[in-house]
PDB file of C-alpha atoms in Angstrom:
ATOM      1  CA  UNK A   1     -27.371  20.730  -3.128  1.00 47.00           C
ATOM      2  CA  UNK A   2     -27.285  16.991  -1.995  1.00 53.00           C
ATOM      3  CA  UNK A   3     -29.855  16.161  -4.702  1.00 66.00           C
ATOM      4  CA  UNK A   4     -27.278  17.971  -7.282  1.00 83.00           C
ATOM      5  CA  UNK A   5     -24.370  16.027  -5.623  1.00 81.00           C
ATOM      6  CA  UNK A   6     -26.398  12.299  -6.405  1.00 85.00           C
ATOM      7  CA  UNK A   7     -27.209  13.482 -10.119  1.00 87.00           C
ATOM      8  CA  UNK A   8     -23.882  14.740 -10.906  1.00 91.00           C
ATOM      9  CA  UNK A   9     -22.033  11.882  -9.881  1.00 92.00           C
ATOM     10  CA  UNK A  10     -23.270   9.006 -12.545  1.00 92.00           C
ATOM     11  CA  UNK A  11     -21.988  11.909 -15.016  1.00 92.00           C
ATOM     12  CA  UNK A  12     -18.678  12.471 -13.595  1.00 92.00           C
ATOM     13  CA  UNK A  13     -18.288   8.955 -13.023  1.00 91.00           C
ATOM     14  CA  UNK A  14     -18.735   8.639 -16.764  1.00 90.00           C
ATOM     15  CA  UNK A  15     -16.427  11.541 -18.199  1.00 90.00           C
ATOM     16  CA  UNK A  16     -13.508   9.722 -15.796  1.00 90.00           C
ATOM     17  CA  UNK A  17     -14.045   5.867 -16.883  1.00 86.00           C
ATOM     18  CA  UNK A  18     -14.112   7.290 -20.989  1.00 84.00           C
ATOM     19  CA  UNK A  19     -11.148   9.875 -20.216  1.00 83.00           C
ATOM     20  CA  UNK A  20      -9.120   7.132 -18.047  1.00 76.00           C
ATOM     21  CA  UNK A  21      -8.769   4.899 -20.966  1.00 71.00           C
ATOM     22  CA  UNK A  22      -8.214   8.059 -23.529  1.00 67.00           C
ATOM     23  CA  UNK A  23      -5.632   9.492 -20.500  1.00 77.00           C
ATOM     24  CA  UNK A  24      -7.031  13.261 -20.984  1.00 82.00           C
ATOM     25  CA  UNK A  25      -7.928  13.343 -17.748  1.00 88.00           C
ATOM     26  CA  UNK A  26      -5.886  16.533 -16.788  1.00 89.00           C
ATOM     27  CA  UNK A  27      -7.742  18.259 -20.217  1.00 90.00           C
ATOM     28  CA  UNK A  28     -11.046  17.044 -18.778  1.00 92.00           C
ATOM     29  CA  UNK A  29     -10.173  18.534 -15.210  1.00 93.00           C
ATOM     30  CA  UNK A  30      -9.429  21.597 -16.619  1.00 94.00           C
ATOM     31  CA  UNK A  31     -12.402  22.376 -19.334  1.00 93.00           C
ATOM     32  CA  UNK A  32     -14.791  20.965 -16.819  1.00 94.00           C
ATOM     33  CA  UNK A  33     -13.167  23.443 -13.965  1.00 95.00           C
ATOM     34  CA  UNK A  34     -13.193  26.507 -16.555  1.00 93.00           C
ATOM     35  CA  UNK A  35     -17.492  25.500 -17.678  1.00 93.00           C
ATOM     36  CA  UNK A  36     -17.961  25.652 -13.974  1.00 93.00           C
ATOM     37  CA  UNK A  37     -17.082  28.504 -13.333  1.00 93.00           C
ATOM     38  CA  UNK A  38     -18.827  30.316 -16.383  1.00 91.00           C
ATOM     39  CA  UNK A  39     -22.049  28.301 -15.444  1.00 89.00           C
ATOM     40  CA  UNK A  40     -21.864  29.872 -11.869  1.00 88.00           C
ATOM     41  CA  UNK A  41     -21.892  33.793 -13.159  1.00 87.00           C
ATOM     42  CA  UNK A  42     -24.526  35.230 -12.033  1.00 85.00           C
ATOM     43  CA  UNK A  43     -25.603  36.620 -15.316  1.00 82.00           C
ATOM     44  CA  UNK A  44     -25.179  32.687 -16.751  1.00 82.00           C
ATOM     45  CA  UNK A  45     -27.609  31.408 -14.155  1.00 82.00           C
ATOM     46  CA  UNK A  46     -29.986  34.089 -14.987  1.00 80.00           C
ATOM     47  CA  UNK A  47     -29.707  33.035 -19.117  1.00 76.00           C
ATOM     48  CA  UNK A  48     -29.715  29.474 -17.995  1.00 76.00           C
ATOM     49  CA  UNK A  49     -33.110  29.939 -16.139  1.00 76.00           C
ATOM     50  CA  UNK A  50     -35.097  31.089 -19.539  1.00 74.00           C
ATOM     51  CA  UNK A  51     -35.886  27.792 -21.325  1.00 66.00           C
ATOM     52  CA  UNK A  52     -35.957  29.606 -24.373  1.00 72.00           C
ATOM     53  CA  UNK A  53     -32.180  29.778 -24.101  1.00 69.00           C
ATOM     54  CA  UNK A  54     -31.589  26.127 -24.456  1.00 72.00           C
ATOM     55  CA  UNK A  55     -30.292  26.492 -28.162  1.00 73.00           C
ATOM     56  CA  UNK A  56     -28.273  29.626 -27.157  1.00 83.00           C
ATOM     57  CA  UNK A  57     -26.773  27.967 -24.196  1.00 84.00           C
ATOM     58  CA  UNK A  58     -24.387  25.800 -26.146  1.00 84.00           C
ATOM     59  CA  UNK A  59     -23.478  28.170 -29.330  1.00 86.00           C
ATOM     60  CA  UNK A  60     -22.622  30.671 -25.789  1.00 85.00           C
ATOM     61  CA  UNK A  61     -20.688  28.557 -24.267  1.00 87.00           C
ATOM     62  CA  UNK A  62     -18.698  26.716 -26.783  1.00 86.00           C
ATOM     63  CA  UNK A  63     -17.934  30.963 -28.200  1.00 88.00           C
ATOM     64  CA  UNK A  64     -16.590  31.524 -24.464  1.00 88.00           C
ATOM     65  CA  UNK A  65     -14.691  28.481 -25.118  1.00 89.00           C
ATOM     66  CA  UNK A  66     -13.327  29.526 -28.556  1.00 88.00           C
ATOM     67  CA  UNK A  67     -12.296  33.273 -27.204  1.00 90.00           C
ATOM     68  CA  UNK A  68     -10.394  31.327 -24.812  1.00 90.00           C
ATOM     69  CA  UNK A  69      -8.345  29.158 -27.318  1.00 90.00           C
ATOM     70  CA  UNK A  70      -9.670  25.850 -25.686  1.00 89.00           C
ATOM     71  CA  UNK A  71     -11.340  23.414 -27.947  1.00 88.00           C
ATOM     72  CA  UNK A  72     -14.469  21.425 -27.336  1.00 88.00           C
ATOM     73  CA  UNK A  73     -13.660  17.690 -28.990  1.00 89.00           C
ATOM     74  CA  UNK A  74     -16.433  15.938 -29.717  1.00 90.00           C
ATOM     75  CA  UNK A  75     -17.082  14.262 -26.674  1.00 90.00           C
ATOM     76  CA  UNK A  76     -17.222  17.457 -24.395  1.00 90.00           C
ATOM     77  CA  UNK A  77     -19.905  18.848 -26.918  1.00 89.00           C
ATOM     78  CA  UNK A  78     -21.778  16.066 -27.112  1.00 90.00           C
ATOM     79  CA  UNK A  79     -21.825  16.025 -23.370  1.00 92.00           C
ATOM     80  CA  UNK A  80     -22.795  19.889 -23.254  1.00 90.00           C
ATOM     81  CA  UNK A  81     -25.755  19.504 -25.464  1.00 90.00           C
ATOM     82  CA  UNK A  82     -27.259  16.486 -23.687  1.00 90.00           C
ATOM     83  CA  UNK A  83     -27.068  18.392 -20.368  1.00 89.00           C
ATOM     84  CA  UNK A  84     -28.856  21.520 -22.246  1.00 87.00           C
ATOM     85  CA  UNK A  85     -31.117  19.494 -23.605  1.00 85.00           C
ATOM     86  CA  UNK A  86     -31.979  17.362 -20.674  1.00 89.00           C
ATOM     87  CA  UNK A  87     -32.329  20.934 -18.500  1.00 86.00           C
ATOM     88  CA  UNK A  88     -29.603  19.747 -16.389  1.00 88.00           C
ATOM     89  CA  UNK A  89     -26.625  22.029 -17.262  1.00 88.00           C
ATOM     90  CA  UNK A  90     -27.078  23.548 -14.099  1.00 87.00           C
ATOM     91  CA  UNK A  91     -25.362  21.349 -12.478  1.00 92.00           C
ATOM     92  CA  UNK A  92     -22.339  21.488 -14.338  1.00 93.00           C
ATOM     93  CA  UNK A  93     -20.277  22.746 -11.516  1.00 93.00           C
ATOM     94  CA  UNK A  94     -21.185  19.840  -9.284  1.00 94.00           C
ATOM     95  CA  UNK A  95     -20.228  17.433 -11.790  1.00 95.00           C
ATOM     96  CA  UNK A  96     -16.956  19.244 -12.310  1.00 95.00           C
ATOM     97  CA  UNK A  97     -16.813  18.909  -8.296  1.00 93.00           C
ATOM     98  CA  UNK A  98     -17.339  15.082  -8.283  1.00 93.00           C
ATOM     99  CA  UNK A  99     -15.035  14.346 -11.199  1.00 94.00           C
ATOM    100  CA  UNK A 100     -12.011  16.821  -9.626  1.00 92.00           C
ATOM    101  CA  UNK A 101     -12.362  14.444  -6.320  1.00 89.00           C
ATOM    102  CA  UNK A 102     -12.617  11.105  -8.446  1.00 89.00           C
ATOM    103  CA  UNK A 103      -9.260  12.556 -10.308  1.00 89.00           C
ATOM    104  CA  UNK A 104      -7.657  13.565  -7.432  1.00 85.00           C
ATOM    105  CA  UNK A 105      -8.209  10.237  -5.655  1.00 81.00           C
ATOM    106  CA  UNK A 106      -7.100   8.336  -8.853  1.00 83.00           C
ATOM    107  CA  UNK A 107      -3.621  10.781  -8.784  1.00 83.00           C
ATOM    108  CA  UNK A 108      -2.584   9.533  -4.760  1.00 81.00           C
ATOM    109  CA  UNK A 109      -2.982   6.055  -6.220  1.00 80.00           C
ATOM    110  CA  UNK A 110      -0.044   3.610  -6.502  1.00 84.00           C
ATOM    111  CA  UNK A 111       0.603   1.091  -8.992  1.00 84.00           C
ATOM    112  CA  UNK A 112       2.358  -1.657  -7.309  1.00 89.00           C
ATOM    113  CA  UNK A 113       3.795  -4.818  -9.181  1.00 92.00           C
ATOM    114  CA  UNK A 114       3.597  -7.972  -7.310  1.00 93.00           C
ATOM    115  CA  UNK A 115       5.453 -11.146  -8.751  1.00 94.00           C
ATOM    116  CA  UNK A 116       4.547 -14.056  -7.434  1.00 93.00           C
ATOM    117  CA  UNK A 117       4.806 -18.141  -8.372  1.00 91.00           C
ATOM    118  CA  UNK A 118       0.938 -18.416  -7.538  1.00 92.00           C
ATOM    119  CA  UNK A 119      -2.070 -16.442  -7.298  1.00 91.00           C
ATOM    120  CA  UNK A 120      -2.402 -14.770  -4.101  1.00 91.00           C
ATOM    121  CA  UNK A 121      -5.854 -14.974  -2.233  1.00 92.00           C
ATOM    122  CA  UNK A 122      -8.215 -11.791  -1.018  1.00 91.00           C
ATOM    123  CA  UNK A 123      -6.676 -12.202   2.785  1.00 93.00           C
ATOM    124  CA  UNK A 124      -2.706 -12.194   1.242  1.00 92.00           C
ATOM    125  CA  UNK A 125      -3.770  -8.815  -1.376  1.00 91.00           C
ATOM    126  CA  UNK A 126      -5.330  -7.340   1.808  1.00 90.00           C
ATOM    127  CA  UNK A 127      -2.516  -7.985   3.717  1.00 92.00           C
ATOM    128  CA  UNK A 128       0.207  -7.204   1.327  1.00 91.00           C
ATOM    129  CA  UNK A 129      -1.772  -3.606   0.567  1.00 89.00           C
ATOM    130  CA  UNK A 130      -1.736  -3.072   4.462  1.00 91.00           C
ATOM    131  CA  UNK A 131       1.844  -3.617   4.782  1.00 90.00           C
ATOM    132  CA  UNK A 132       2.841  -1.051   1.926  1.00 87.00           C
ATOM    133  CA  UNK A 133       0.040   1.024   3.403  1.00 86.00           C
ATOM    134  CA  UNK A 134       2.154   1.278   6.264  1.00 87.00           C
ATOM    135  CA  UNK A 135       5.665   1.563   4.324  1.00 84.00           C
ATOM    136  CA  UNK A 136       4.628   3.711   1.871  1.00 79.00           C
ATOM    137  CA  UNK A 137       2.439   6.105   4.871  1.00 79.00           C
ATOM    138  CA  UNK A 138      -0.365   5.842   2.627  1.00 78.00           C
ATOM    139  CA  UNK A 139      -4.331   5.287   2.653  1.00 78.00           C
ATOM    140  CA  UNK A 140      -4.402   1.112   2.192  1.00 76.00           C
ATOM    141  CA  UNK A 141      -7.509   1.989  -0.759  1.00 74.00           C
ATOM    142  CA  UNK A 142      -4.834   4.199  -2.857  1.00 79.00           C
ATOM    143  CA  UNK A 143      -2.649   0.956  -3.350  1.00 85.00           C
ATOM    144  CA  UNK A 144      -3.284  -0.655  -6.743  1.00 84.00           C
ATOM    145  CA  UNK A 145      -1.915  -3.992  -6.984  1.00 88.00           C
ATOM    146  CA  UNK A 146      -1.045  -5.567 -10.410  1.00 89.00           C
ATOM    147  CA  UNK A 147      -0.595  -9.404  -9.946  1.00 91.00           C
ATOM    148  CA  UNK A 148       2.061 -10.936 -12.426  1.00 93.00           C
ATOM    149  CA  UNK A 149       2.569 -14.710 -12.007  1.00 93.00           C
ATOM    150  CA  UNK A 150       5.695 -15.867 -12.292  1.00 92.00           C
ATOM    151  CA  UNK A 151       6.492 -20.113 -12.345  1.00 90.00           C
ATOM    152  CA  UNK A 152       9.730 -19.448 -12.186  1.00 89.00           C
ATOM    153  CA  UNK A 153       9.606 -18.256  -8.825  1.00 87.00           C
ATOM    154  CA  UNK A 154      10.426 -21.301  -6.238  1.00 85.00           C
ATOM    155  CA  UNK A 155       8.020 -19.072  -3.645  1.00 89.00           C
ATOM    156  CA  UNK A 156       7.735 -15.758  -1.971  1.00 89.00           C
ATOM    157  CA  UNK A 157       7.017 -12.078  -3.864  1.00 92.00           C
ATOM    158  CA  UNK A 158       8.642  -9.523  -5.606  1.00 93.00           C
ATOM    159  CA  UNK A 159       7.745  -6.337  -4.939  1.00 91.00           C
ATOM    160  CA  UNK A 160       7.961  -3.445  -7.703  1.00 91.00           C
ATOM    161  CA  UNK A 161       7.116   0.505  -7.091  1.00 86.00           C
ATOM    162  CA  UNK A 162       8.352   2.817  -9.401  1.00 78.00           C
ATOM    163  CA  UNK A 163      11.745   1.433  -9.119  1.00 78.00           C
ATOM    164  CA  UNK A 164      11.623  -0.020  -5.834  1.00 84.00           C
ATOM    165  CA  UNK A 165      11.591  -3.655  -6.053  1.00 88.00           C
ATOM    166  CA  UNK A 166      11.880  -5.605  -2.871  1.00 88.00           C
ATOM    167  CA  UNK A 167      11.956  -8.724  -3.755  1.00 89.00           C
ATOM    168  CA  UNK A 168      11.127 -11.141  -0.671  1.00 87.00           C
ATOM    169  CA  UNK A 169      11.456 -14.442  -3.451  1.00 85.00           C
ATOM    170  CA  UNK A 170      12.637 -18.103  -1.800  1.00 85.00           C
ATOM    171  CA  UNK A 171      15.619 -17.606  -4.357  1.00 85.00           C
ATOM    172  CA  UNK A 172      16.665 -13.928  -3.194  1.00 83.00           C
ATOM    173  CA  UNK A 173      16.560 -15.000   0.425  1.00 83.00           C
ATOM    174  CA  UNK A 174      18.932 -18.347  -0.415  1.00 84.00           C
ATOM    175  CA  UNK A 175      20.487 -16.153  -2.706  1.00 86.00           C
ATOM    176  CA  UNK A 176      21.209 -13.703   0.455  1.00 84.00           C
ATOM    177  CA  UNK A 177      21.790 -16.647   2.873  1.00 87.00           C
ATOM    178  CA  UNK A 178      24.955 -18.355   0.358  1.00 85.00           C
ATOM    179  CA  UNK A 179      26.111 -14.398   0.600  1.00 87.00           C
ATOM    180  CA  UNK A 180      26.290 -14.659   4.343  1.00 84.00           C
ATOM    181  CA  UNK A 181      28.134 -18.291   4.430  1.00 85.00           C
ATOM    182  CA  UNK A 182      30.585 -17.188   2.470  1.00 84.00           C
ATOM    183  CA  UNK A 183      31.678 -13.850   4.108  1.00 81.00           C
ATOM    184  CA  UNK A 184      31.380 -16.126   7.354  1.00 80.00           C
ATOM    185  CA  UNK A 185      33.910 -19.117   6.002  1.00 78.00           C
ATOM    186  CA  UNK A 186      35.878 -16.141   4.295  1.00 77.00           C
ATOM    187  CA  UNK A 187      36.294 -14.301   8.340  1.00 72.00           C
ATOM    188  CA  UNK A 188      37.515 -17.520   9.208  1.00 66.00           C
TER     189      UNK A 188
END
C-alpha cells in the first residue's frame, strides 16, 4: 500500500496544480471520489486483473460515468486512458486519496494581504505568519501571504483577511495618536 501511496502522489499532485489554475477542483474531488469507488468493487478489481480488459476498462468506466449524468472532459479521459494503458489504474483510489488530502489542505488555507512600504525578509514573513497563526488559531503552514508594496506607506503593515484589515501603518498609529491629543485637550 505504501508503494501505491509514492506512485499515486506525482499523479494527484498533477490533477491539483492543472485543476488549481482551471478552479474545478471541487469537480475533480468529486469524479475522482466516485472512479474510486467503482475501481474498488470487487467485481472491477477482478475485470481490472485480465489484461485483456485494458480497452474495455475505459469504454466501462466512462458508460458508468454516462449512466450517472457526470461527464468525463477531456482531461479526466485522457488521464483514464494513460493509467489503463500504463497498467496502473489500480491505483486510482489512492490517487483520489492523495489529491482529497492535497484539496483539503489547500481549503484550511488563508489568503492574507500584507501592505507594506518595503519588502519584508524570510525572518519578518515567518514571523508575521506566526503571529496570525496564533490570532487566527490556525496551523502557521495554512497562512498564505500575498506581499503588496506600497511607497506610500511612511512604515509599518497593513494587514487584510477577508475583510479584516488591521492596519499597524506609521500613518494609522499617528493617525490614532492626533485622535488621542485631541480628546485629551478637548477633556480639558
Amino acid at each position: 500500500m505504501k508503494n501505491f501511496k509514492k506512485l499515486a502522489m506525482p499523479y494527484a499532485m498533477a490533477i491539483f496544480d492543472v485543476e488549481c489554475e482551471n478552479k474545478q477542483l471541487s469537480r475533480y474531488d468529486f469524479i475522482l471520489k466516485i472512479l474510486s469507488n467503482i475501481i474498488s468493487e470487487k467485481i472491477v478489481i477482478n475485470i481490472l486483473k485480465n489484461p485483456q480488459n485494458s480497452d474495455l476498462i475505459y469504454q466501462f468506466l466512462s458508460g458508468i460515468m454516462n449512466d450517472l449524468n457526470i461527464e468525463l472532459d477531456d482531461k479526466m479521459s485522457n488521464f483514464l486512458k494513460l493509467l489503463i494503458s500504463w497498467k496502473r489504474i489500480f491505483i486510482l483510489p489512492n490517487i483520489y486519496q492523495e489529491f482529497h488530502k492535497i484539496y483539503q489542505e489547500f481549503l484550511s488555507q488563508i489568503n492574507v494581504l500584507v501592505i507594506s512600504c518595503v519588502s519584508l525578509n524570510i525572518k519578518q514573513k515567518n514571523n508575521l505568519r506566526l503571529i496570525l497563526a496564533k490570532k487566527l488559531n490556525i496551523e502557521k503552514k495554512n497562512i498564505l501571504l500575498n506581499l503588496k508594496i506600497d511607497k506610500s506607506l511612511l512604515g509599518g503593515i497593513i494587514v487584510k483577511i477577508g475583510d479584516t484589515v488591521i492596519d499597524n501603518s506609521v500613518r494609522n498609529n499617528l493617525e490614532k495618536m492626533r485622535c488621542n491629543l485631541q480628546e485629551n485637550n478637548n477633556e480639558e
